[in-house]
Short mmCIF file of C-alpha atoms in Angstrom, two decimals:
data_model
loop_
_atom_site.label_atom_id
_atom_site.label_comp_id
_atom_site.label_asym_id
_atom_site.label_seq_id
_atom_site.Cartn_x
_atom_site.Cartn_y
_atom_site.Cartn_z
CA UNK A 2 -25.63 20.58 29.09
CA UNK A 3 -29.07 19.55 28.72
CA UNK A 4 -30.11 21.62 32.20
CA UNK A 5 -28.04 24.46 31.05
CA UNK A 6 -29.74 25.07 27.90
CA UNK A 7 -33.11 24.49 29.35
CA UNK A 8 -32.57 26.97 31.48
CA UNK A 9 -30.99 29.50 28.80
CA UNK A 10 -34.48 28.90 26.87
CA UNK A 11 -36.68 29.68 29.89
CA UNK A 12 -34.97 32.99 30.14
CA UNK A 13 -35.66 33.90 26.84
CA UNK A 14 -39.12 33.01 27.55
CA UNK A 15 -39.52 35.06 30.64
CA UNK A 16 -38.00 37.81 29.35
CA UNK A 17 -39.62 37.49 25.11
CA UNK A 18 -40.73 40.66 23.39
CA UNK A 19 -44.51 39.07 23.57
CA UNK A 20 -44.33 39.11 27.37
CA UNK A 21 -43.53 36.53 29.44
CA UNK A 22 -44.30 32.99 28.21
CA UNK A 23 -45.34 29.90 29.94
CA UNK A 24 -45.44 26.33 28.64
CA UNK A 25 -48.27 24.65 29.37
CA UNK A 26 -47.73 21.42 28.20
CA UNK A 27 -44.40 21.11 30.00
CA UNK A 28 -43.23 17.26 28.84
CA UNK A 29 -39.79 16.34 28.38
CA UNK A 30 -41.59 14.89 25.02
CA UNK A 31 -42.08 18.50 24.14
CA UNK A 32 -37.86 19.22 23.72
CA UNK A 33 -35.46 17.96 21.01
CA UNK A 34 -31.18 18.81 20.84
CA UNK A 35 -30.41 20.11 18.08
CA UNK A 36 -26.79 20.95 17.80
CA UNK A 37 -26.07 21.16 21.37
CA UNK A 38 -29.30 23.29 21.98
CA UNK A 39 -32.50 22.48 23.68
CA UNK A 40 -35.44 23.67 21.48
CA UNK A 41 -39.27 22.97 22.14
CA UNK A 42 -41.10 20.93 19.42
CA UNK A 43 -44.53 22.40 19.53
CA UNK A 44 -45.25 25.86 20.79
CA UNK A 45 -49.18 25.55 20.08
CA UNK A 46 -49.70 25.26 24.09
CA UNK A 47 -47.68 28.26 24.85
CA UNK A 48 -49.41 31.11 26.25
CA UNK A 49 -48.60 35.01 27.57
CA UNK A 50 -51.44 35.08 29.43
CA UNK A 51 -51.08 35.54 33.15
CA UNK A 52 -53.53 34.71 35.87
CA UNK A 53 -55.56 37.38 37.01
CA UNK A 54 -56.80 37.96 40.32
CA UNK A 55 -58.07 40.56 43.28
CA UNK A 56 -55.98 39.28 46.33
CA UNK A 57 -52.86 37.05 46.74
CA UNK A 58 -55.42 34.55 47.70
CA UNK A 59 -55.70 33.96 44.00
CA UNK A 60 -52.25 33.38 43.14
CA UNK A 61 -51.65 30.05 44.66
CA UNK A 62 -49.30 27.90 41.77
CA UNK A 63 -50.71 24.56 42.76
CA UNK A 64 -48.42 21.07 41.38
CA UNK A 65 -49.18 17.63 42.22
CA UNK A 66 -46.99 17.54 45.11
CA UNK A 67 -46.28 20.93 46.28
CA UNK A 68 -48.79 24.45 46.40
CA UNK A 69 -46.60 27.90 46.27
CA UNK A 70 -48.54 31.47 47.52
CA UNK A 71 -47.98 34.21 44.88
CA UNK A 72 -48.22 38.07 45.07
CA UNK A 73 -51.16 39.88 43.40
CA UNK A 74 -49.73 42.80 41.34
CA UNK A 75 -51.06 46.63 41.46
CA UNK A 76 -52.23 45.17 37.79
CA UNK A 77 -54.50 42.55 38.89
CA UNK A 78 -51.86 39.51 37.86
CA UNK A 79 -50.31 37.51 39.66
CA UNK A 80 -46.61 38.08 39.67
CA UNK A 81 -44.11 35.69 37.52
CA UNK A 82 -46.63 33.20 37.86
CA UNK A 83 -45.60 31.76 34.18
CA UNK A 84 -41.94 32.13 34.51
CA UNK A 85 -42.35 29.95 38.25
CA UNK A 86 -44.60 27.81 36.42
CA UNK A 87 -41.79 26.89 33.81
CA UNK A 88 -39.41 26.57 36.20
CA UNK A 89 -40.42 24.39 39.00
CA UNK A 90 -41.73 22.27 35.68
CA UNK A 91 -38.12 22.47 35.09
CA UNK A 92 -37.17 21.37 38.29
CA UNK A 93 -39.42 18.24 38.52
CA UNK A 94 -39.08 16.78 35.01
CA UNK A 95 -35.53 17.62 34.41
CA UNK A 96 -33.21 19.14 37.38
CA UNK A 97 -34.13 16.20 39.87
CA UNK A 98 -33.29 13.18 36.97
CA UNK A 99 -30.14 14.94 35.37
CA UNK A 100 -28.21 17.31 38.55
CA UNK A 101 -27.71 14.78 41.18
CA UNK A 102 -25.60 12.98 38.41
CA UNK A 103 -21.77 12.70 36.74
CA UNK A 104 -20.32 16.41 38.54
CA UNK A 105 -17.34 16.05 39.98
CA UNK A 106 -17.63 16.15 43.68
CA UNK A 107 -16.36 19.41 44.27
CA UNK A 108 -19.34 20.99 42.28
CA UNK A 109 -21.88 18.52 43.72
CA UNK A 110 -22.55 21.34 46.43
CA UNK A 111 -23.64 23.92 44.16
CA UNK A 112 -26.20 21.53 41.62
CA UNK A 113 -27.04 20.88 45.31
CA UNK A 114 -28.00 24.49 46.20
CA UNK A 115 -29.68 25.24 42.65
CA UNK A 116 -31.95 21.84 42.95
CA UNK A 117 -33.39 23.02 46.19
CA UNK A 118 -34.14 26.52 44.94
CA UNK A 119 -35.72 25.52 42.26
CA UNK A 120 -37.37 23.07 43.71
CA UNK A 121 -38.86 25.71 46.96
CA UNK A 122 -38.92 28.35 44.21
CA UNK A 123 -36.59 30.90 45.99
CA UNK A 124 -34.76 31.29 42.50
CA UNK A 125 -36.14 33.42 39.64
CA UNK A 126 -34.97 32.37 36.00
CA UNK A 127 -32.42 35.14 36.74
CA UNK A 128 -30.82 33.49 39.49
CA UNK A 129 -31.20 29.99 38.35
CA UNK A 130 -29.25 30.81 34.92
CA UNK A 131 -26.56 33.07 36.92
CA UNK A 132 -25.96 30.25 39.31
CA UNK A 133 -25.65 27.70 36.45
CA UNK A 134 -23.43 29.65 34.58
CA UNK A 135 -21.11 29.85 38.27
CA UNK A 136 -20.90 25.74 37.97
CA UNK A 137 -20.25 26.26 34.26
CA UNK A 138 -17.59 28.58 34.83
CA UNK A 139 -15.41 26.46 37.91
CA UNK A 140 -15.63 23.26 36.00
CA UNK A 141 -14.51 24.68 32.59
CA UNK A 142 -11.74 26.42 34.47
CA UNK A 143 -10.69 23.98 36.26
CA UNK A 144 -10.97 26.36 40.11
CA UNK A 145 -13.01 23.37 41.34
CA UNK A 146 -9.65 21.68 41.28
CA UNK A 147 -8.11 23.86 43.58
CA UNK A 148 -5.85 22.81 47.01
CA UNK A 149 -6.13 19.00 45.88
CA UNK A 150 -2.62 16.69 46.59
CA UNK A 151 -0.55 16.01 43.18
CA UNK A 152 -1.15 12.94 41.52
CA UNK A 153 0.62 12.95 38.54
CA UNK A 154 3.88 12.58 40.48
CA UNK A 155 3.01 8.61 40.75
CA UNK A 156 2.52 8.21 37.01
CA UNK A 157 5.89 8.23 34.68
CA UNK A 158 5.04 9.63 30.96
CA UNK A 159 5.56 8.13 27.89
CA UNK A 160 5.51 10.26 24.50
CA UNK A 161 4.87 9.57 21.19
CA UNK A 162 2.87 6.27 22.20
CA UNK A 163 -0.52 5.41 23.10
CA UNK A 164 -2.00 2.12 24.42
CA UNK A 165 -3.84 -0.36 22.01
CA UNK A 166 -7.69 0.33 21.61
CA UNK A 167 -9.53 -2.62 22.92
CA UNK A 168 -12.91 -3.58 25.43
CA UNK A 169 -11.76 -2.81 28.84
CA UNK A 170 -13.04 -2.02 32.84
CA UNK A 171 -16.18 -0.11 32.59
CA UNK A 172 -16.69 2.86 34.54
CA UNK A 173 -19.79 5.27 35.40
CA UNK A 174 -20.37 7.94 33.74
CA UNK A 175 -18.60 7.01 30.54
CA UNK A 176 -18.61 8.17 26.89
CA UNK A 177 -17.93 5.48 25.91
CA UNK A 178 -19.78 1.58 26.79
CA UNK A 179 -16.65 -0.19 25.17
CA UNK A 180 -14.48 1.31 28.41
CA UNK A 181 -13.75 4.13 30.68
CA UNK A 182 -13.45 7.49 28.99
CA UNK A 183 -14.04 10.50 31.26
CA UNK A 184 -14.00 14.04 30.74
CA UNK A 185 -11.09 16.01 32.83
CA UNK A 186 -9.87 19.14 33.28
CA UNK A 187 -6.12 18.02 32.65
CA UNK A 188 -3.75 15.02 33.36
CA UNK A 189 -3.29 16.03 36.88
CA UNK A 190 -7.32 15.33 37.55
CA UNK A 191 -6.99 12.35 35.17
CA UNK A 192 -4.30 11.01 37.76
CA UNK A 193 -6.79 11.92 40.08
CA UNK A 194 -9.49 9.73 38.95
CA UNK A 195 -7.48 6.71 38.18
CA UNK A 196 -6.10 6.56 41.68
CA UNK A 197 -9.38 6.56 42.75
CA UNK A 198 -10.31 3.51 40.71
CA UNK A 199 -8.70 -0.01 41.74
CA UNK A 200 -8.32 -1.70 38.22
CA UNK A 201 -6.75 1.62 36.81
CA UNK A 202 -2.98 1.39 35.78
CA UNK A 203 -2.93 3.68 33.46
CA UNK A 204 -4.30 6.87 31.30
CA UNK A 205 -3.94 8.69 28.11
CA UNK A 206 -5.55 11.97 27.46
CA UNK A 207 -7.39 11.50 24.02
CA UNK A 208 -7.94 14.50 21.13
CA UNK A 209 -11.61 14.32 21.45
CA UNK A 210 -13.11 17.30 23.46
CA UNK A 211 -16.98 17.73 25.33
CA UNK A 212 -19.24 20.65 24.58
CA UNK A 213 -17.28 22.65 27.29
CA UNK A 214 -14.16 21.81 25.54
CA UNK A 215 -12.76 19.51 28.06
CA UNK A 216 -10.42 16.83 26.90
CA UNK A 217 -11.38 12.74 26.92
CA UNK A 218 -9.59 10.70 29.24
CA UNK A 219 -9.14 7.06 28.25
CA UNK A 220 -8.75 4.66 31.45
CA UNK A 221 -7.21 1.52 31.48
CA UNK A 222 -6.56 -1.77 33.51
CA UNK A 223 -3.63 -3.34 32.01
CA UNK A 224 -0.43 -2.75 30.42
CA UNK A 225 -0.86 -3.57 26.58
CA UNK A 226 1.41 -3.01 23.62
CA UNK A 227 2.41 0.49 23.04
CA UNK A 228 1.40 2.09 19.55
CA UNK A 229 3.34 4.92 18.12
CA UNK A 230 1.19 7.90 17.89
CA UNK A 231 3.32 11.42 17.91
CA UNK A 232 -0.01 12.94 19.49
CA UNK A 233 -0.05 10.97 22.41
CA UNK A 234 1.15 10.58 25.55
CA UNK A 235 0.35 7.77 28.36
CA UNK A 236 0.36 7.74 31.67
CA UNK A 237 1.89 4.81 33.47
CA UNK A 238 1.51 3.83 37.24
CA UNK A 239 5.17 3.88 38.89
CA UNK A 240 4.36 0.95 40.92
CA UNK A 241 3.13 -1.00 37.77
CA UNK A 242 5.72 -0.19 35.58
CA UNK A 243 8.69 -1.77 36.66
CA UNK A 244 9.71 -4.45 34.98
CA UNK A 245 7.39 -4.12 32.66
CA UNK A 246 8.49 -3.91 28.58
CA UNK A 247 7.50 -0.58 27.04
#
């Protein structure tokens, strides 16, 4: 989310009716969320000013750790120099802490792909945002789920009950630090996950929703009392319900 709307704001920037702008105080101390948006705190280091020069051998974008050769326009400016500016700034102080992290595995491979162009600066804001909004797309669908065995076959469904709240196994990355609550794309992935995850037993998909509008799953070692709740429905383990009272 955070990425996302980075990037959203650095196409506005590139593309602004003043020209294109670049930040030049780039500091993730610079950005605040406000409802679910990035927005930049102080603009008094922004600039529309690009770098002038005679030959491409004045357009080198030079960073701490990496130097990238720039075209010299027909106007004497270096080409995109501010929008490539933003982004590998982008890349550095945001894209290589936050992308690596929580995707499912199946859309590992793309955050893959966009890290490394951002990070060589093959991708243009243009591209960056398109390919972002590609991952945004498969995992609010669900298509990243595709030609994946059934799950939900092992788990028998209870209605009208869910499990009583209480601290249990923790997982990574969880909404909540009482338990493991995940985001999923529906039951079937949620039967997914817990298979995956040895002290699972069983699973209830919660009413809270993300920013994409993907439902909470809440994950859960052991079998305690049921609570009537005509929203709910949980998920039991077929080889850990027998003999068990419901």
């Amino acid at each position: 989310q955070i990425c996302l709307s980075l990037v959203k704001l650095l196409f506005y920037l590139a593309h602004s009716p003043l020209g294109s702008i670049v930040l030049l105080d780039f500091q993730p101390r610079q950005f605040v969320m406000v409802d679910g948006n990035l927005k930049v705190t102080d603009m008094d280091d922004a600039s529309t000013e690009e770098l002038s020069c005679k030959t491409d051998n004045d357009c080198t974008l030079d960073f701490p750790t990496k130097s990238f050769p720039l075209k010299c326009s027909s106007a004497g400016k270096c080409e995109g120099i501010n929008e490539k500016k933003n982004l590998f700034n982008a890349y550095r102080y945001f894209f290589t802490y936050l992308l690596p992290h929580s995707a499912p595995p199946a859309l590992r491979p793309f955050l893959s792909d966009i890290l490394n162009a951002t990070g060589d600066l093959r991708y243009g804001i243009n591209e960056t945002l398109k390919a972002f909004e590609k991952v945004l797309h498969l995992y609010k669908s669900g298509l990243y789920l595709q030609k994946r065995p059934l799950h939900l076959k092992d788990y028998i469904s209870v209605k009208g009950f869910r499990a009583a709240e209480g601290e249990d196994y923790k997982c990574w990355p969880s909404y909540s630090h009482l338990g493991c609550l995940l985001s999923v794309h529906s039951a079937e992935e949620a039967a997914a996950i817990c298979n995956s995850q040895s002290q699972c037993r069983s699973f209830i998909i919660t009413q809270q929703k993300t920013w994409t509008g993907r439902p909470l799953a809440s994950f859960q070692s052991s079998q305690t009392d049921l609570i009537p709740d005509a929203n709910t429905v949980v998920y039991i383990k077929q080889s850990t319900s027998s003999g068990e009272r419901l």
